[in-house]
mmCIF file of the C-alpha atoms, coordinates in Angstrom:
data_MODEL
# 
_entry.id   MODEL 
# 
loop_
_atom_site.group_PDB 
_atom_site.id 
_atom_site.type_symbol 
_atom_site.label_atom_id 
_atom_site.label_alt_id 
_atom_site.label_comp_id 
_atom_site.label_asym_id 
_atom_site.label_entity_id 
_atom_site.label_seq_id 
_atom_site.pdbx_PDB_ins_code 
_atom_site.Cartn_x 
_atom_site.Cartn_y 
_atom_site.Cartn_z 
_atom_site.occupancy 
_atom_site.B_iso_or_equiv 
_atom_site.pdbx_formal_charge 
_atom_site.auth_seq_id 
_atom_site.auth_comp_id 
_atom_site.auth_asym_id 
_atom_site.auth_atom_id 
_atom_site.pdbx_PDB_model_num 
ATOM 1   C CA . MET A 1 1   ? 0.000  0.000  0.000  1.00 0.00 ? 1   MET A CA 1 
ATOM 2   C CA . ARG A 1 2   ? 1.317  3.418  -0.916 1.00 0.00 ? 2   ARG A CA 1 
ATOM 3   C CA . THR A 1 3   ? 0.891  6.352  1.453  1.00 0.00 ? 3   THR A CA 1 
ATOM 4   C CA . MET A 1 4   ? 0.643  9.894  0.129  1.00 0.00 ? 4   MET A CA 1 
ATOM 5   C CA . ARG A 1 5   ? 1.712  12.715 2.358  1.00 0.00 ? 5   ARG A CA 1 
ATOM 6   C CA . SER A 1 6   ? 0.631  16.274 1.651  1.00 0.00 ? 6   SER A CA 1 
ATOM 7   C CA . MET A 1 7   ? 2.928  19.189 2.371  1.00 0.00 ? 7   MET A CA 1 
ATOM 8   C CA . ILE A 1 8   ? 1.197  22.071 4.121  1.00 0.00 ? 8   ILE A CA 1 
ATOM 9   C CA . ASN A 1 9   ? 2.839  25.457 4.507  1.00 0.00 ? 9   ASN A CA 1 
ATOM 10  C CA . TRP A 1 10  ? 1.642  26.978 7.775  1.00 0.00 ? 10  TRP A CA 1 
ATOM 11  C CA . ARG A 1 11  ? 1.567  30.680 8.578  1.00 0.00 ? 11  ARG A CA 1 
ATOM 12  C CA . VAL A 1 12  ? 1.224  31.548 12.251 1.00 0.00 ? 12  VAL A CA 1 
ATOM 13  C CA . LEU A 1 13  ? 0.369  35.083 13.440 1.00 0.00 ? 13  LEU A CA 1 
ATOM 14  C CA . LEU A 1 14  ? 1.275  36.079 17.002 1.00 0.00 ? 14  LEU A CA 1 
ATOM 15  C CA . SER A 1 15  ? 0.305  39.522 18.315 1.00 0.00 ? 15  SER A CA 1 
ATOM 16  C CA . GLY A 1 16  ? 1.312  41.054 21.619 1.00 0.00 ? 16  GLY A CA 1 
ATOM 17  C CA . ALA A 1 17  ? -1.069 42.959 23.859 1.00 0.00 ? 17  ALA A CA 1 
ATOM 18  C CA . ALA A 1 18  ? -0.401 46.017 25.982 1.00 0.00 ? 18  ALA A CA 1 
ATOM 19  C CA . GLY A 1 19  ? 2.472  45.567 28.399 1.00 0.00 ? 19  GLY A CA 1 
ATOM 20  C CA . PHE A 1 20  ? 5.410  43.182 28.420 1.00 0.00 ? 20  PHE A CA 1 
ATOM 21  C CA . VAL A 1 21  ? 5.176  40.213 26.061 1.00 0.00 ? 21  VAL A CA 1 
ATOM 22  C CA . VAL A 1 22  ? 7.685  37.402 25.602 1.00 0.00 ? 22  VAL A CA 1 
ATOM 23  C CA . MET A 1 23  ? 7.265  35.129 22.587 1.00 0.00 ? 23  MET A CA 1 
ATOM 24  C CA . PHE A 1 24  ? 9.282  31.978 21.985 1.00 0.00 ? 24  PHE A CA 1 
ATOM 25  C CA . GLY A 1 25  ? 8.545  30.273 18.695 1.00 0.00 ? 25  GLY A CA 1 
ATOM 26  C CA . VAL A 1 26  ? 8.923  26.562 18.108 1.00 0.00 ? 26  VAL A CA 1 
ATOM 27  C CA . GLY A 1 27  ? 9.248  25.870 14.433 1.00 0.00 ? 27  GLY A CA 1 
ATOM 28  C CA . THR A 1 28  ? 8.582  23.188 11.919 1.00 0.00 ? 28  THR A CA 1 
ATOM 29  C CA . ALA A 1 29  ? 10.271 23.088 8.569  1.00 0.00 ? 29  ALA A CA 1 
ATOM 30  C CA . LEU A 1 30  ? 7.200  24.395 6.762  1.00 0.00 ? 30  LEU A CA 1 
ATOM 31  C CA . ALA A 1 31  ? 5.965  27.396 8.726  1.00 0.00 ? 31  ALA A CA 1 
ATOM 32  C CA . THR A 1 32  ? 6.323  31.163 8.551  1.00 0.00 ? 32  THR A CA 1 
ATOM 33  C CA . PHE A 1 33  ? 5.865  32.962 11.860 1.00 0.00 ? 33  PHE A CA 1 
ATOM 34  C CA . THR A 1 34  ? 4.566  36.537 11.906 1.00 0.00 ? 34  THR A CA 1 
ATOM 35  C CA . TRP A 1 35  ? 4.852  38.325 15.252 1.00 0.00 ? 35  TRP A CA 1 
ATOM 36  C CA . ASN A 1 36  ? 3.684  41.821 16.130 1.00 0.00 ? 36  ASN A CA 1 
ATOM 37  C CA . GLY A 1 37  ? 4.678  43.138 19.537 1.00 0.00 ? 37  GLY A CA 1 
ATOM 38  C CA . GLY A 1 38  ? 2.492  45.444 21.576 1.00 0.00 ? 38  GLY A CA 1 
ATOM 39  C CA . PRO A 1 39  ? 3.134  48.976 22.819 1.00 0.00 ? 39  PRO A CA 1 
ATOM 40  C CA . GLY A 1 40  ? 5.176  47.724 25.810 1.00 0.00 ? 40  GLY A CA 1 
ATOM 41  C CA . ASN A 1 41  ? 8.670  46.229 26.091 1.00 0.00 ? 41  ASN A CA 1 
ATOM 42  C CA . ASP A 1 42  ? 8.458  42.928 24.223 1.00 0.00 ? 42  ASP A CA 1 
ATOM 43  C CA . GLN A 1 43  ? 10.861 40.082 23.504 1.00 0.00 ? 43  GLN A CA 1 
ATOM 44  C CA . PHE A 1 44  ? 10.708 37.814 20.453 1.00 0.00 ? 44  PHE A CA 1 
ATOM 45  C CA . TYR A 1 45  ? 13.033 34.840 20.073 1.00 0.00 ? 45  TYR A CA 1 
ATOM 46  C CA . GLY A 1 46  ? 12.877 33.328 16.605 1.00 0.00 ? 46  GLY A CA 1 
ATOM 47  C CA . THR A 1 47  ? 11.994 29.888 15.403 1.00 0.00 ? 47  THR A CA 1 
ATOM 48  C CA . SER A 1 48  ? 13.806 27.446 13.167 1.00 0.00 ? 48  SER A CA 1 
ATOM 49  C CA . ASP A 1 49  ? 11.502 28.691 10.396 1.00 0.00 ? 49  ASP A CA 1 
ATOM 50  C CA . VAL A 1 50  ? 11.235 31.990 8.555  1.00 0.00 ? 50  VAL A CA 1 
ATOM 51  C CA . ASP A 1 51  ? 10.214 34.713 11.029 1.00 0.00 ? 51  ASP A CA 1 
ATOM 52  C CA . ASP A 1 52  ? 8.597  38.066 10.269 1.00 0.00 ? 52  ASP A CA 1 
ATOM 53  C CA . ALA A 1 53  ? 8.775  39.980 13.547 1.00 0.00 ? 53  ALA A CA 1 
ATOM 54  C CA . SER A 1 54  ? 7.970  43.609 14.434 1.00 0.00 ? 54  SER A CA 1 
ATOM 55  C CA . GLY A 1 55  ? 8.571  45.086 17.863 1.00 0.00 ? 55  GLY A CA 1 
ATOM 56  C CA . HIS A 1 56  ? 6.223  48.079 17.486 1.00 0.00 ? 56  HIS A CA 1 
ATOM 57  C CA . GLY A 1 57  ? 6.299  50.406 20.551 1.00 0.00 ? 57  GLY A CA 1 
ATOM 58  C CA . GLY A 1 58  ? 8.514  50.076 23.611 1.00 0.00 ? 58  GLY A CA 1 
ATOM 59  C CA . GLN A 1 59  ? 12.067 48.879 24.100 1.00 0.00 ? 59  GLN A CA 1 
ATOM 60  C CA . ASP A 1 60  ? 11.886 45.559 22.298 1.00 0.00 ? 60  ASP A CA 1 
ATOM 61  C CA . THR A 1 61  ? 14.299 42.684 21.747 1.00 0.00 ? 61  THR A CA 1 
ATOM 62  C CA . VAL A 1 62  ? 13.725 41.024 18.381 1.00 0.00 ? 62  VAL A CA 1 
ATOM 63  C CA . LYS A 1 63  ? 15.939 38.029 17.686 1.00 0.00 ? 63  LYS A CA 1 
ATOM 64  C CA . GLY A 1 64  ? 15.981 35.729 14.659 1.00 0.00 ? 64  GLY A CA 1 
ATOM 65  C CA . ALA A 1 65  ? 17.166 32.145 14.531 1.00 0.00 ? 65  ALA A CA 1 
ATOM 66  C CA . THR A 1 66  ? 18.460 29.791 11.832 1.00 0.00 ? 66  THR A CA 1 
ATOM 67  C CA . GLN A 1 67  ? 16.409 30.668 8.744  1.00 0.00 ? 67  GLN A CA 1 
ATOM 68  C CA . GLY A 1 68  ? 16.096 33.862 6.732  1.00 0.00 ? 68  GLY A CA 1 
ATOM 69  C CA . ASP A 1 69  ? 14.209 36.267 8.971  1.00 0.00 ? 69  ASP A CA 1 
ATOM 70  C CA . PHE A 1 70  ? 12.613 39.697 8.551  1.00 0.00 ? 70  PHE A CA 1 
ATOM 71  C CA . LEU A 1 71  ? 13.127 41.627 11.792 1.00 0.00 ? 71  LEU A CA 1 
ATOM 72  C CA . TYR A 1 72  ? 11.838 45.156 12.473 1.00 0.00 ? 72  TYR A CA 1 
ATOM 73  C CA . GLY A 1 73  ? 12.222 47.377 15.528 1.00 0.00 ? 73  GLY A CA 1 
ATOM 74  C CA . ASP A 1 74  ? 9.563  49.971 14.675 1.00 0.00 ? 74  ASP A CA 1 
ATOM 75  C CA . ASP A 1 75  ? 8.913  52.577 17.417 1.00 0.00 ? 75  ASP A CA 1 
ATOM 76  C CA . GLY A 1 76  ? 10.975 52.581 20.602 1.00 0.00 ? 76  GLY A CA 1 
ATOM 77  C CA . GLN A 1 77  ? 14.620 51.914 21.395 1.00 0.00 ? 77  GLN A CA 1 
ATOM 78  C CA . ASP A 1 78  ? 15.112 48.336 20.235 1.00 0.00 ? 78  ASP A CA 1 
ATOM 79  C CA . THR A 1 79  ? 17.730 45.590 20.048 1.00 0.00 ? 79  THR A CA 1 
ATOM 80  C CA . ILE A 1 80  ? 17.612 43.479 16.881 1.00 0.00 ? 80  ILE A CA 1 
ATOM 81  C CA . ASN A 1 81  ? 19.767 40.361 16.421 1.00 0.00 ? 81  ASN A CA 1 
ATOM 82  C CA . GLY A 1 82  ? 19.849 38.443 13.157 1.00 0.00 ? 82  GLY A CA 1 
ATOM 83  C CA . GLU A 1 83  ? 21.614 35.312 14.425 1.00 0.00 ? 83  GLU A CA 1 
ATOM 84  C CA . GLU A 1 84  ? 22.147 32.629 11.710 1.00 0.00 ? 84  GLU A CA 1 
ATOM 85  C CA . GLY A 1 85  ? 20.944 32.530 8.101  1.00 0.00 ? 85  GLY A CA 1 
ATOM 86  C CA . TRP A 1 86  ? 20.150 35.342 5.692  1.00 0.00 ? 86  TRP A CA 1 
ATOM 87  C CA . ASP A 1 87  ? 18.292 38.078 7.559  1.00 0.00 ? 87  ASP A CA 1 
ATOM 88  C CA . TYR A 1 88  ? 16.807 41.472 6.800  1.00 0.00 ? 88  TYR A CA 1 
ATOM 89  C CA . MET A 1 89  ? 16.827 43.792 9.827  1.00 0.00 ? 89  MET A CA 1 
ATOM 90  C CA . GLU A 1 90  ? 15.531 47.334 10.113 1.00 0.00 ? 90  GLU A CA 1 
ATOM 91  C CA . GLY A 1 91  ? 15.497 49.739 13.040 1.00 0.00 ? 91  GLY A CA 1 
ATOM 92  C CA . GLY A 1 92  ? 12.744 52.195 13.831 1.00 0.00 ? 92  GLY A CA 1 
ATOM 93  C CA . ASN A 1 93  ? 12.101 55.712 15.064 1.00 0.00 ? 93  ASN A CA 1 
ATOM 94  C CA . ALA A 1 94  ? 14.407 55.669 18.099 1.00 0.00 ? 94  ALA A CA 1 
ATOM 95  C CA . MET A 1 95  ? 18.037 54.794 18.784 1.00 0.00 ? 95  MET A CA 1 
ATOM 96  C CA . ASP A 1 96  ? 18.345 51.091 17.949 1.00 0.00 ? 96  ASP A CA 1 
ATOM 97  C CA . GLU A 1 97  ? 21.116 48.506 18.180 1.00 0.00 ? 97  GLU A CA 1 
ATOM 98  C CA . ILE A 1 98  ? 21.217 46.086 15.245 1.00 0.00 ? 98  ILE A CA 1 
ATOM 99  C CA . ARG A 1 99  ? 23.511 43.039 15.134 1.00 0.00 ? 99  ARG A CA 1 
ATOM 100 C CA . ALA A 1 100 ? 23.709 41.269 11.783 1.00 0.00 ? 100 ALA A CA 1 
ATOM 101 C CA . GLY A 1 101 ? 24.692 37.798 12.988 1.00 0.00 ? 101 GLY A CA 1 
ATOM 102 C CA . GLU A 1 102 ? 26.096 34.939 10.894 1.00 0.00 ? 102 GLU A CA 1 
ATOM 103 C CA . GLY A 1 103 ? 25.144 34.673 7.230  1.00 0.00 ? 103 GLY A CA 1 
ATOM 104 C CA . HIS A 1 104 ? 24.723 37.217 4.441  1.00 0.00 ? 104 HIS A CA 1 
ATOM 105 C CA . ASN A 1 105 ? 22.548 39.892 6.019  1.00 0.00 ? 105 ASN A CA 1 
ATOM 106 C CA . GLU A 1 106 ? 21.116 43.303 5.329  1.00 0.00 ? 106 GLU A CA 1 
ATOM 107 C CA . ALA A 1 107 ? 20.817 45.681 8.274  1.00 0.00 ? 107 ALA A CA 1 
ATOM 108 C CA . ARG A 1 108 ? 19.250 49.132 7.904  1.00 0.00 ? 108 ARG A CA 1 
ATOM 109 C CA . ALA A 1 109 ? 18.932 51.942 10.399 1.00 0.00 ? 109 ALA A CA 1 
ATOM 110 C CA . ALA A 1 110 ? 15.911 54.226 10.159 1.00 0.00 ? 110 ALA A CA 1 
ATOM 111 C CA . SER A 1 111 ? 15.779 57.522 12.045 1.00 0.00 ? 111 SER A CA 1 
ATOM 112 C CA . ALA A 1 112 ? 17.693 58.464 15.221 1.00 0.00 ? 112 ALA A CA 1 
ATOM 113 C CA . ASP A 1 113 ? 21.326 57.692 16.026 1.00 0.00 ? 113 ASP A CA 1 
ATOM 114 C CA . ASP A 1 114 ? 21.570 53.935 15.500 1.00 0.00 ? 114 ASP A CA 1 
ATOM 115 C CA . VAL A 1 115 ? 24.364 51.415 16.055 1.00 0.00 ? 115 VAL A CA 1 
ATOM 116 C CA . ILE A 1 116 ? 24.861 48.599 13.525 1.00 0.00 ? 116 ILE A CA 1 
ATOM 117 C CA . TYR A 1 117 ? 27.288 45.737 14.019 1.00 0.00 ? 117 TYR A CA 1 
ATOM 118 C CA . GLY A 1 118 ? 28.296 43.352 11.259 1.00 0.00 ? 118 GLY A CA 1 
ATOM 119 C CA . THR A 1 119 ? 29.420 39.884 12.195 1.00 0.00 ? 119 THR A CA 1 
ATOM 120 C CA . SER A 1 120 ? 32.722 38.489 13.374 1.00 0.00 ? 120 SER A CA 1 
ATOM 121 C CA . SER A 1 121 ? 32.533 35.728 10.770 1.00 0.00 ? 121 SER A CA 1 
ATOM 122 C CA . SER A 1 122 ? 34.929 36.048 7.869  1.00 0.00 ? 122 SER A CA 1 
ATOM 123 C CA . SER A 1 123 ? 32.473 34.250 5.569  1.00 0.00 ? 123 SER A CA 1 
ATOM 124 C CA . SER A 1 124 ? 29.537 36.624 6.090  1.00 0.00 ? 124 SER A CA 1 
ATOM 125 C CA . ASN A 1 125 ? 29.224 39.421 3.549  1.00 0.00 ? 125 ASN A CA 1 
ATOM 126 C CA . ASN A 1 126 ? 26.770 41.944 4.943  1.00 0.00 ? 126 ASN A CA 1 
ATOM 127 C CA . THR A 1 127 ? 25.085 45.071 3.667  1.00 0.00 ? 127 THR A CA 1 
ATOM 128 C CA . LEU A 1 128 ? 25.021 47.645 6.464  1.00 0.00 ? 128 LEU A CA 1 
ATOM 129 C CA . ARG A 1 129 ? 23.124 50.894 5.863  1.00 0.00 ? 129 ARG A CA 1 
ATOM 130 C CA . GLY A 1 130 ? 22.793 53.883 8.149  1.00 0.00 ? 130 GLY A CA 1 
ATOM 131 C CA . GLY A 1 131 ? 19.631 55.935 8.451  1.00 0.00 ? 131 GLY A CA 1 
ATOM 132 C CA . ASP A 1 132 ? 18.759 59.624 8.494  1.00 0.00 ? 132 ASP A CA 1 
ATOM 133 C CA . ASP A 1 133 ? 20.782 60.651 11.551 1.00 0.00 ? 133 ASP A CA 1 
ATOM 134 C CA . ASP A 1 134 ? 24.293 60.145 12.946 1.00 0.00 ? 134 ASP A CA 1 
ATOM 135 C CA . ASP A 1 135 ? 24.924 56.401 12.935 1.00 0.00 ? 135 ASP A CA 1 
ATOM 136 C CA . PHE A 1 136 ? 27.771 54.174 14.098 1.00 0.00 ? 136 PHE A CA 1 
ATOM 137 C CA . ILE A 1 137 ? 28.505 51.176 11.839 1.00 0.00 ? 137 ILE A CA 1 
ATOM 138 C CA . ASP A 1 138 ? 31.047 48.517 12.788 1.00 0.00 ? 138 ASP A CA 1 
ATOM 139 C CA . ALA A 1 139 ? 31.873 46.289 9.805  1.00 0.00 ? 139 ALA A CA 1 
ATOM 140 C CA . ARG A 1 140 ? 35.170 44.896 11.089 1.00 0.00 ? 140 ARG A CA 1 
ATOM 141 C CA . ASN A 1 141 ? 35.411 41.148 10.534 1.00 0.00 ? 141 ASN A CA 1 
ATOM 142 C CA . SER A 1 142 ? 38.849 40.919 8.889  1.00 0.00 ? 142 SER A CA 1 
ATOM 143 C CA . ALA A 1 143 ? 38.073 39.012 5.691  1.00 0.00 ? 143 ALA A CA 1 
ATOM 144 C CA . ALA A 1 144 ? 34.509 39.446 4.448  1.00 0.00 ? 144 ALA A CA 1 
ATOM 145 C CA . ASP A 1 145 ? 33.681 42.211 1.979  1.00 0.00 ? 145 ASP A CA 1 
ATOM 146 C CA . ASP A 1 146 ? 30.830 44.146 3.581  1.00 0.00 ? 146 ASP A CA 1 
ATOM 147 C CA . ALA A 1 147 ? 28.946 46.898 1.764  1.00 0.00 ? 147 ALA A CA 1 
ATOM 148 C CA . VAL A 1 148 ? 28.732 49.895 4.109  1.00 0.00 ? 148 VAL A CA 1 
ATOM 149 C CA . ASP A 1 149 ? 26.596 52.986 3.466  1.00 0.00 ? 149 ASP A CA 1 
ATOM 150 C CA . GLY A 1 150 ? 26.320 55.527 6.260  1.00 0.00 ? 150 GLY A CA 1 
ATOM 151 C CA . GLY A 1 151 ? 23.365 57.306 4.665  1.00 0.00 ? 151 GLY A CA 1 
ATOM 152 C CA . PRO A 1 152 ? 22.527 60.929 5.477  1.00 0.00 ? 152 PRO A CA 1 
ATOM 153 C CA . GLY A 1 153 ? 23.904 62.372 8.702  1.00 0.00 ? 153 GLY A CA 1 
ATOM 154 C CA . GLU A 1 154 ? 27.347 62.500 10.305 1.00 0.00 ? 154 GLU A CA 1 
ATOM 155 C CA . ASP A 1 155 ? 28.218 58.792 10.371 1.00 0.00 ? 155 ASP A CA 1 
ATOM 156 C CA . THR A 1 156 ? 31.175 56.916 11.846 1.00 0.00 ? 156 THR A CA 1 
ATOM 157 C CA . CYS A 1 157 ? 32.122 53.662 10.115 1.00 0.00 ? 157 CYS A CA 1 
ATOM 158 C CA . TRP A 1 158 ? 34.634 51.132 11.429 1.00 0.00 ? 158 TRP A CA 1 
ATOM 159 C CA . ILE A 1 159 ? 35.886 49.042 8.518  1.00 0.00 ? 159 ILE A CA 1 
ATOM 160 C CA . ASP A 1 160 ? 38.676 46.617 7.669  1.00 0.00 ? 160 ASP A CA 1 
ATOM 161 C CA . ASN A 1 161 ? 40.810 46.184 4.540  1.00 0.00 ? 161 ASN A CA 1 
ATOM 162 C CA . ALA A 1 162 ? 38.264 43.923 2.808  1.00 0.00 ? 162 ALA A CA 1 
ATOM 163 C CA . ASP A 1 163 ? 35.624 46.682 2.979  1.00 0.00 ? 163 ASP A CA 1 
ATOM 164 C CA . GLN A 1 164 ? 37.741 49.479 1.472  1.00 0.00 ? 164 GLN A CA 1 
ATOM 165 C CA . GLY A 1 165 ? 36.021 49.549 -1.935 1.00 0.00 ? 165 GLY A CA 1 
ATOM 166 C CA . SER A 1 166 ? 32.482 49.106 -0.609 1.00 0.00 ? 166 SER A CA 1 
ATOM 167 C CA . VAL A 1 167 ? 32.078 52.148 1.633  1.00 0.00 ? 167 VAL A CA 1 
ATOM 168 C CA . SER A 1 168 ? 30.001 55.269 0.946  1.00 0.00 ? 168 SER A CA 1 
ATOM 169 C CA . ASN A 1 169 ? 28.525 58.175 2.910  1.00 0.00 ? 169 ASN A CA 1 
ATOM 170 C CA . CYS A 1 170 ? 30.766 57.641 5.931  1.00 0.00 ? 170 CYS A CA 1 
ATOM 171 C CA . GLU A 1 171 ? 32.046 60.986 7.169  1.00 0.00 ? 171 GLU A CA 1 
ATOM 172 C CA . HIS A 1 172 ? 34.364 59.398 9.748  1.00 0.00 ? 172 HIS A CA 1 
ATOM 173 C CA . ILE A 1 173 ? 36.140 56.193 8.699  1.00 0.00 ? 173 ILE A CA 1 
ATOM 174 C CA . LYS A 1 174 ? 38.023 54.258 11.349 1.00 0.00 ? 174 LYS A CA 1 
ATOM 175 C CA . PRO A 1 175 ? 40.273 51.228 10.712 1.00 0.00 ? 175 PRO A CA 1 
# 
């Protein structure tokens, strides 16, 4: 007897309420998790699947996991960590800290004075983009060729030799 197994792609939506919300996702190989934090200080820790997470208001911690994640800080002073895999990360309307993590990532600041860190891995080529204000971008990882764009504002960019040809709009370049 032959058994047929259907593949179902799940999409799970998690929304935070007012106040402090902590979300831990447990993934399957076929799901996409969408999480929207509330107006308070929320924490999201990613799943083994693709995550689409937004902190919204408050001082949020938004952390990806092993798959390609889409991580947004939105309003409030947030901490965004890409972790492993290809990730897209974007800050919000307050001073955010964005850490690219392992993999080929894109990290973008929005408004306010943001801090963006590349990765320490020499095999991760990241795109790190500053926002409208005075940002600090640290792309030092010794071997990977990161694309660094400070954007508008008075930006400080820490780079290494591999990044030399991929830097723009950085008013203060530090080795």
